[in-house]
CSV table of C-alpha atoms in Angstrom, one decimal:
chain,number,residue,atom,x,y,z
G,382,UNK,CA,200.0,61.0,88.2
G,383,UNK,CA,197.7,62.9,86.0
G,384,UNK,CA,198.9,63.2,82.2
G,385,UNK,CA,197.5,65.7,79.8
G,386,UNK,CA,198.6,64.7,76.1
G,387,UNK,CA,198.5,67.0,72.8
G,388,UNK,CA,198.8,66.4,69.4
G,389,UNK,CA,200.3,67.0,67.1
G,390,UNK,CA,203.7,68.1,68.7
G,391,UNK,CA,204.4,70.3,65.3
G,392,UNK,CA,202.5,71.0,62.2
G,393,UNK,CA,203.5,73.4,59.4
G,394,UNK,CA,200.8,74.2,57.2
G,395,UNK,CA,200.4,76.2,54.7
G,396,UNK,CA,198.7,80.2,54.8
G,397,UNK,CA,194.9,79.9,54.4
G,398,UNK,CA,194.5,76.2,55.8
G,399,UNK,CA,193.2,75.1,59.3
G,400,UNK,CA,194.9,73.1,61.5
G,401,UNK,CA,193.5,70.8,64.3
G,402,UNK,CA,195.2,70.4,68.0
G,403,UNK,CA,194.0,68.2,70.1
G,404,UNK,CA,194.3,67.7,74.2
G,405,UNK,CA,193.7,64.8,75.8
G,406,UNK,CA,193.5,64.3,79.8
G,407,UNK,CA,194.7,60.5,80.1
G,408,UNK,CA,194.0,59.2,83.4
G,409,UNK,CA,191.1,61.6,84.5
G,410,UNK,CA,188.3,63.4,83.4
G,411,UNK,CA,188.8,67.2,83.2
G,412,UNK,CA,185.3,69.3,83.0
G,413,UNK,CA,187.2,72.0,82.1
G,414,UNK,CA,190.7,72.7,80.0
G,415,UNK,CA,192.3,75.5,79.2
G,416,UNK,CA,194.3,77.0,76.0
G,417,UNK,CA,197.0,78.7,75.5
G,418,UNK,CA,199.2,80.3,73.4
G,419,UNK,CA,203.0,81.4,74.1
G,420,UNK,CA,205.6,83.3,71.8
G,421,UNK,CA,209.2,82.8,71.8
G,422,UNK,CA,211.0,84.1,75.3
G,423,UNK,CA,207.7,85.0,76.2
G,424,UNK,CA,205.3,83.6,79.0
G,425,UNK,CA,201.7,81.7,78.5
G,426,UNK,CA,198.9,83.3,77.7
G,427,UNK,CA,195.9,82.1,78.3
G,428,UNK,CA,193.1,82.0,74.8
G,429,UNK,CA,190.0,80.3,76.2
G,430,UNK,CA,188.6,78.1,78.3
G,431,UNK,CA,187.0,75.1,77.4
G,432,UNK,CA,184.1,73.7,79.3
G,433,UNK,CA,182.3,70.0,78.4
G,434,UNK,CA,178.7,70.6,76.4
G,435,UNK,CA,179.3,74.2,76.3
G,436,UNK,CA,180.7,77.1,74.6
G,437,UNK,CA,183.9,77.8,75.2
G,438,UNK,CA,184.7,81.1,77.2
G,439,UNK,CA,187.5,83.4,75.2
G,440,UNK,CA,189.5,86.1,76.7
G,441,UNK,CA,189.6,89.7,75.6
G,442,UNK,CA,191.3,89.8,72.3
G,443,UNK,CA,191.2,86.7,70.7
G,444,UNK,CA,188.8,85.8,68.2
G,445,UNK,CA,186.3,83.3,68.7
G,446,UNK,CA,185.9,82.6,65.1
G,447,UNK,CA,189.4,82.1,64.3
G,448,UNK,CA,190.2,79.3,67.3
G,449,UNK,CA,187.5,77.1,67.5
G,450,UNK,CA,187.7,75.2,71.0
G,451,UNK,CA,185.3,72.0,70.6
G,452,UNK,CA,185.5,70.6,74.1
G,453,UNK,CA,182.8,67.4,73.2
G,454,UNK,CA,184.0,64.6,76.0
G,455,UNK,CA,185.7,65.0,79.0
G,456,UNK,CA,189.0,63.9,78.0
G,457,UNK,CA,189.2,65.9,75.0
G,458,UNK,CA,189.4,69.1,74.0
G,459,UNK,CA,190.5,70.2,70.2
G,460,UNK,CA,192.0,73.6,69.3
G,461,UNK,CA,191.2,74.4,65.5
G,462,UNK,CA,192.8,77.6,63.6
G,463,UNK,CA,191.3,78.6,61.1
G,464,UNK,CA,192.5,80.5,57.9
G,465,UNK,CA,196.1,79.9,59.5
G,466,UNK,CA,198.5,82.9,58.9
G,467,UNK,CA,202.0,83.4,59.6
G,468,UNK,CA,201.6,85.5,62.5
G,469,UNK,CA,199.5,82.6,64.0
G,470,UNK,CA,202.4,80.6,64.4
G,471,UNK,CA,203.3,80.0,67.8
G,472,UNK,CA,203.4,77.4,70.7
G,473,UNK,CA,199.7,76.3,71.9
G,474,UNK,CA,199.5,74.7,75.2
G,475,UNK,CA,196.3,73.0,76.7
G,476,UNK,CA,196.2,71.9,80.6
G,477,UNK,CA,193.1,70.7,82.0
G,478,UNK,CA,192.5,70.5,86.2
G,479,UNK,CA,193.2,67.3,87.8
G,480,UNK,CA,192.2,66.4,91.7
G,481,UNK,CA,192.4,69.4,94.0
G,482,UNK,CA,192.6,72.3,91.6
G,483,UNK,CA,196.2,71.4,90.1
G,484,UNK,CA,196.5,72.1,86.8
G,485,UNK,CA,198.8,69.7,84.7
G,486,UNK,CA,200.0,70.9,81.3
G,487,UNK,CA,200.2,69.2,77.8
G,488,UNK,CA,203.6,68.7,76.0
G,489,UNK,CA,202.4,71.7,73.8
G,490,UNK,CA,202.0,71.8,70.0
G,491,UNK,CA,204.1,74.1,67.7
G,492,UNK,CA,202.3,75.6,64.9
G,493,UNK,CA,204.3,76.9,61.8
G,494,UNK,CA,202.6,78.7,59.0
G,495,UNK,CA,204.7,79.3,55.9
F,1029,UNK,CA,195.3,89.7,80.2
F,1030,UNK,CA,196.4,89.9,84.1
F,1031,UNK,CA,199.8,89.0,84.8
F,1032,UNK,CA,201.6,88.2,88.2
F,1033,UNK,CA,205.0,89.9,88.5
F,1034,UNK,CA,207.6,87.3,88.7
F,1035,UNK,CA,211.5,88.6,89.6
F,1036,UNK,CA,214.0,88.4,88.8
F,1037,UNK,CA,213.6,88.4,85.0
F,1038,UNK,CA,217.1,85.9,84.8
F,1039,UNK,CA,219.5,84.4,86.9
F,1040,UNK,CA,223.0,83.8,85.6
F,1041,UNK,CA,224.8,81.7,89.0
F,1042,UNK,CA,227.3,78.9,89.6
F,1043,UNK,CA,226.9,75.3,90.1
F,1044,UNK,CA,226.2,75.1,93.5
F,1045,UNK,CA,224.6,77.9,94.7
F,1046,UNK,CA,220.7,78.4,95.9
F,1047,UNK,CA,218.6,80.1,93.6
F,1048,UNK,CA,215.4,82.1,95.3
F,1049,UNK,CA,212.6,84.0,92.9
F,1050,UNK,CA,209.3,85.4,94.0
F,1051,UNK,CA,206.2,86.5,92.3
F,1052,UNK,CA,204.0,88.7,93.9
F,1053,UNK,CA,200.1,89.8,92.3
F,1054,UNK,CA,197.8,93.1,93.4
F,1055,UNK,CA,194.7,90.5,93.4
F,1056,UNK,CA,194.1,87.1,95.7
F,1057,UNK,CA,194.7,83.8,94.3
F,1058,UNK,CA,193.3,80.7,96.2
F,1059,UNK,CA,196.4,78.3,94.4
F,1060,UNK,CA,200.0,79.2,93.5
F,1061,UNK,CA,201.4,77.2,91.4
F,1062,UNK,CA,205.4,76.7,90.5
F,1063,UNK,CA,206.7,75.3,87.1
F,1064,UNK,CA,209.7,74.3,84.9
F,1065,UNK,CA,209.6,74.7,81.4
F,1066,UNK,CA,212.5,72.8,79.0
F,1067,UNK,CA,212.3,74.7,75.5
F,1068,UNK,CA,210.1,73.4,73.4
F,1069,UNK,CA,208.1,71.1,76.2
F,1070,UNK,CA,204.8,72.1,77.9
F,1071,UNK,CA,205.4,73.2,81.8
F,1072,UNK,CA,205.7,70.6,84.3
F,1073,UNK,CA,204.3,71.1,87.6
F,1074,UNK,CA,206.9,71.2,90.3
F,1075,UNK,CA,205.2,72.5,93.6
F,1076,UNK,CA,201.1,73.6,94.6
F,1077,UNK,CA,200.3,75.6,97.3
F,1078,UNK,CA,196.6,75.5,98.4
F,1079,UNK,CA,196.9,77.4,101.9
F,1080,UNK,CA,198.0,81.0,102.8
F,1081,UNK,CA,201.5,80.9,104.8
F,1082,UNK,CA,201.7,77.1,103.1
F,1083,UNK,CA,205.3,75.9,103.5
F,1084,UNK,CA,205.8,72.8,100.7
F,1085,UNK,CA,209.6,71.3,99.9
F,1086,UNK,CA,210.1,68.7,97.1
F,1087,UNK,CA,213.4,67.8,97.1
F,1088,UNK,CA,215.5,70.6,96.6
F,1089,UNK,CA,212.9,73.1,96.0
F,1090,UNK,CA,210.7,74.7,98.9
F,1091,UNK,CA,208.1,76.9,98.0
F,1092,UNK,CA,205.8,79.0,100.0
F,1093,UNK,CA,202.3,80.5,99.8
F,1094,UNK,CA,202.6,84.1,101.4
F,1095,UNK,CA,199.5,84.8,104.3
F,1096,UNK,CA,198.1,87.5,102.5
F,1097,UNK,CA,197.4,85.1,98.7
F,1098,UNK,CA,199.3,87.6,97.1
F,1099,UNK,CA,202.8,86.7,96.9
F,1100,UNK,CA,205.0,83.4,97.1
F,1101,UNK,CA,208.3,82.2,96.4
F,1102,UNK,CA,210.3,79.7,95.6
F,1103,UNK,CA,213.7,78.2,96.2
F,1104,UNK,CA,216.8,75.8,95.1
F,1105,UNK,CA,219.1,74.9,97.1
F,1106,UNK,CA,222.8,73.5,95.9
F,1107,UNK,CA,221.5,74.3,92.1
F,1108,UNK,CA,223.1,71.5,89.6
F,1109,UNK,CA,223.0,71.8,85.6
F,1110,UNK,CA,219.8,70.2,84.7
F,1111,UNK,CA,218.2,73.2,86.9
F,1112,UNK,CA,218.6,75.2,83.7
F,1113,UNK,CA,215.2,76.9,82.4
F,1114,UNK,CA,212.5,78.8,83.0
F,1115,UNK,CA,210.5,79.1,85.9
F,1116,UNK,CA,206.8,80.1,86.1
F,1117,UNK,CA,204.6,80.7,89.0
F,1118,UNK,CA,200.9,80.8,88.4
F,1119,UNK,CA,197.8,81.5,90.7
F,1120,UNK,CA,194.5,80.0,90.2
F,1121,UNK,CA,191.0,81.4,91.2
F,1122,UNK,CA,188.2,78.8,91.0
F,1123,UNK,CA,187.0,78.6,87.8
F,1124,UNK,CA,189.4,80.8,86.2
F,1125,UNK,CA,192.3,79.4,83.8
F,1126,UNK,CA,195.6,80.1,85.3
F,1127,UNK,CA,197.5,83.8,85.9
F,1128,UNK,CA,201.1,83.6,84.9
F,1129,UNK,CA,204.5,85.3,85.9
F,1130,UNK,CA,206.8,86.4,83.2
F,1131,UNK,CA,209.4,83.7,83.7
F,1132,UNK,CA,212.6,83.5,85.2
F,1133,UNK,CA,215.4,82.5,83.4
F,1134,UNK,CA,217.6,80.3,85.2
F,1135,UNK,CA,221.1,79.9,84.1
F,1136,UNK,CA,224.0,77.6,85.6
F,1137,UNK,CA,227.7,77.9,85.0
F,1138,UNK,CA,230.0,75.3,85.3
């Protein structure tokens, strides 16, 4: 079946710094993937979405400038934060839509900023 | 940004027993999707629905699409300990990244 892959699984880095997260589609080509973001007993939230050879569409609230979606083939997609802080630190999650609308999710990345 | 409302919040049952959970949404979706999340893992898809009134088993779960695209649930029969997590449903419009439920908590005694 389809397999979405992220790295890294966890990065700690320090306040100021950016951090890259990529999201792979394995076996198929996704057009289009999807960010998200999800705190602690919380649900997913989705950041962006990320389209091939275009700008990436952000939803109401988060800041274009600080997550920088580069979605440059189509079986990758990269998640950069920039200026990390601590509240930035959270659980990202990409998925990207295989055959027939499904949507299959990454193993998700955990972000710590100290 | 929209969120579907998924109930109940947790479920605290014994070994054994069938679980049922529904989330229901004030908009159309044209997918509803079900899946398990294991702390610290991404979700992992366990049922789609692509058809209003759609009635989809796999395994021990069956799931349904509700005729009006507005609701669906989803159910586990003879629950057994690695059941334990949380369960999302999500509906997709064309185009659009995914609308998710708030979770339900799913919790087995022994």
């Amino acid at each position: 079946g389809a397999v979405v892959s992220q790295h890294p699984s966890w990065v700690i880095c320090k306040s100021g710094t950016s951090v890259k997260i990529e999201c792979r589609s394995l076996d198929f080509q996704a057009t289009t993937m999807f960010w998200y973001r999800q705190f602690p007993k919380q649900s997913l939230m989705l950041m962006a979405t990320s389209n091939e050879g275009s700008k990436a569409t952000y939803e109401q609230g988060v800041e274009k400038d600080k997550f920088l979606i580069n979605h440059a083939s189509l079986t990758l997609s990269t998640l950069t934060v920039t200026s990390a802080h601590p509240e930035d630190s959270s659980f990202y999650i990409c998925s990207a839509a295989g055959i027939g609308d499904t949507i299959y999710f990454g193993e998700g990345s955990w972000l710590t900023v100290v | 940004g929209q969120q579907l409302n998924q109930s109940p919040q947790s479920m605290f049952i014994q070994e054994g027993e069938d679980v049922s959970m529904n989330c229901t949404s004030s908009s159309i979706f044209n997918t509803w999707l079900w899946y398990k999340q294991d702390p610290g893992e991404g979700p992992v898809l366990l049922i789609a629905l692509y058809k209003a009134g759609e009635l989809t088993s796999n395994g021990r779960l069956t799931a349904q699409f509700g005729i009006t695209r507005k609701d669906s649930f989803l159910n586990i029969s003879a629950s057994i300990p690695s059941d334990v997590g949380i369960y999302f449903c999500a509906g997709l419009r064309s185009a659009d990244g995914l609308t998710f439920g708030k979770g339900t908590h799913l919790i087995i005694q022994p």
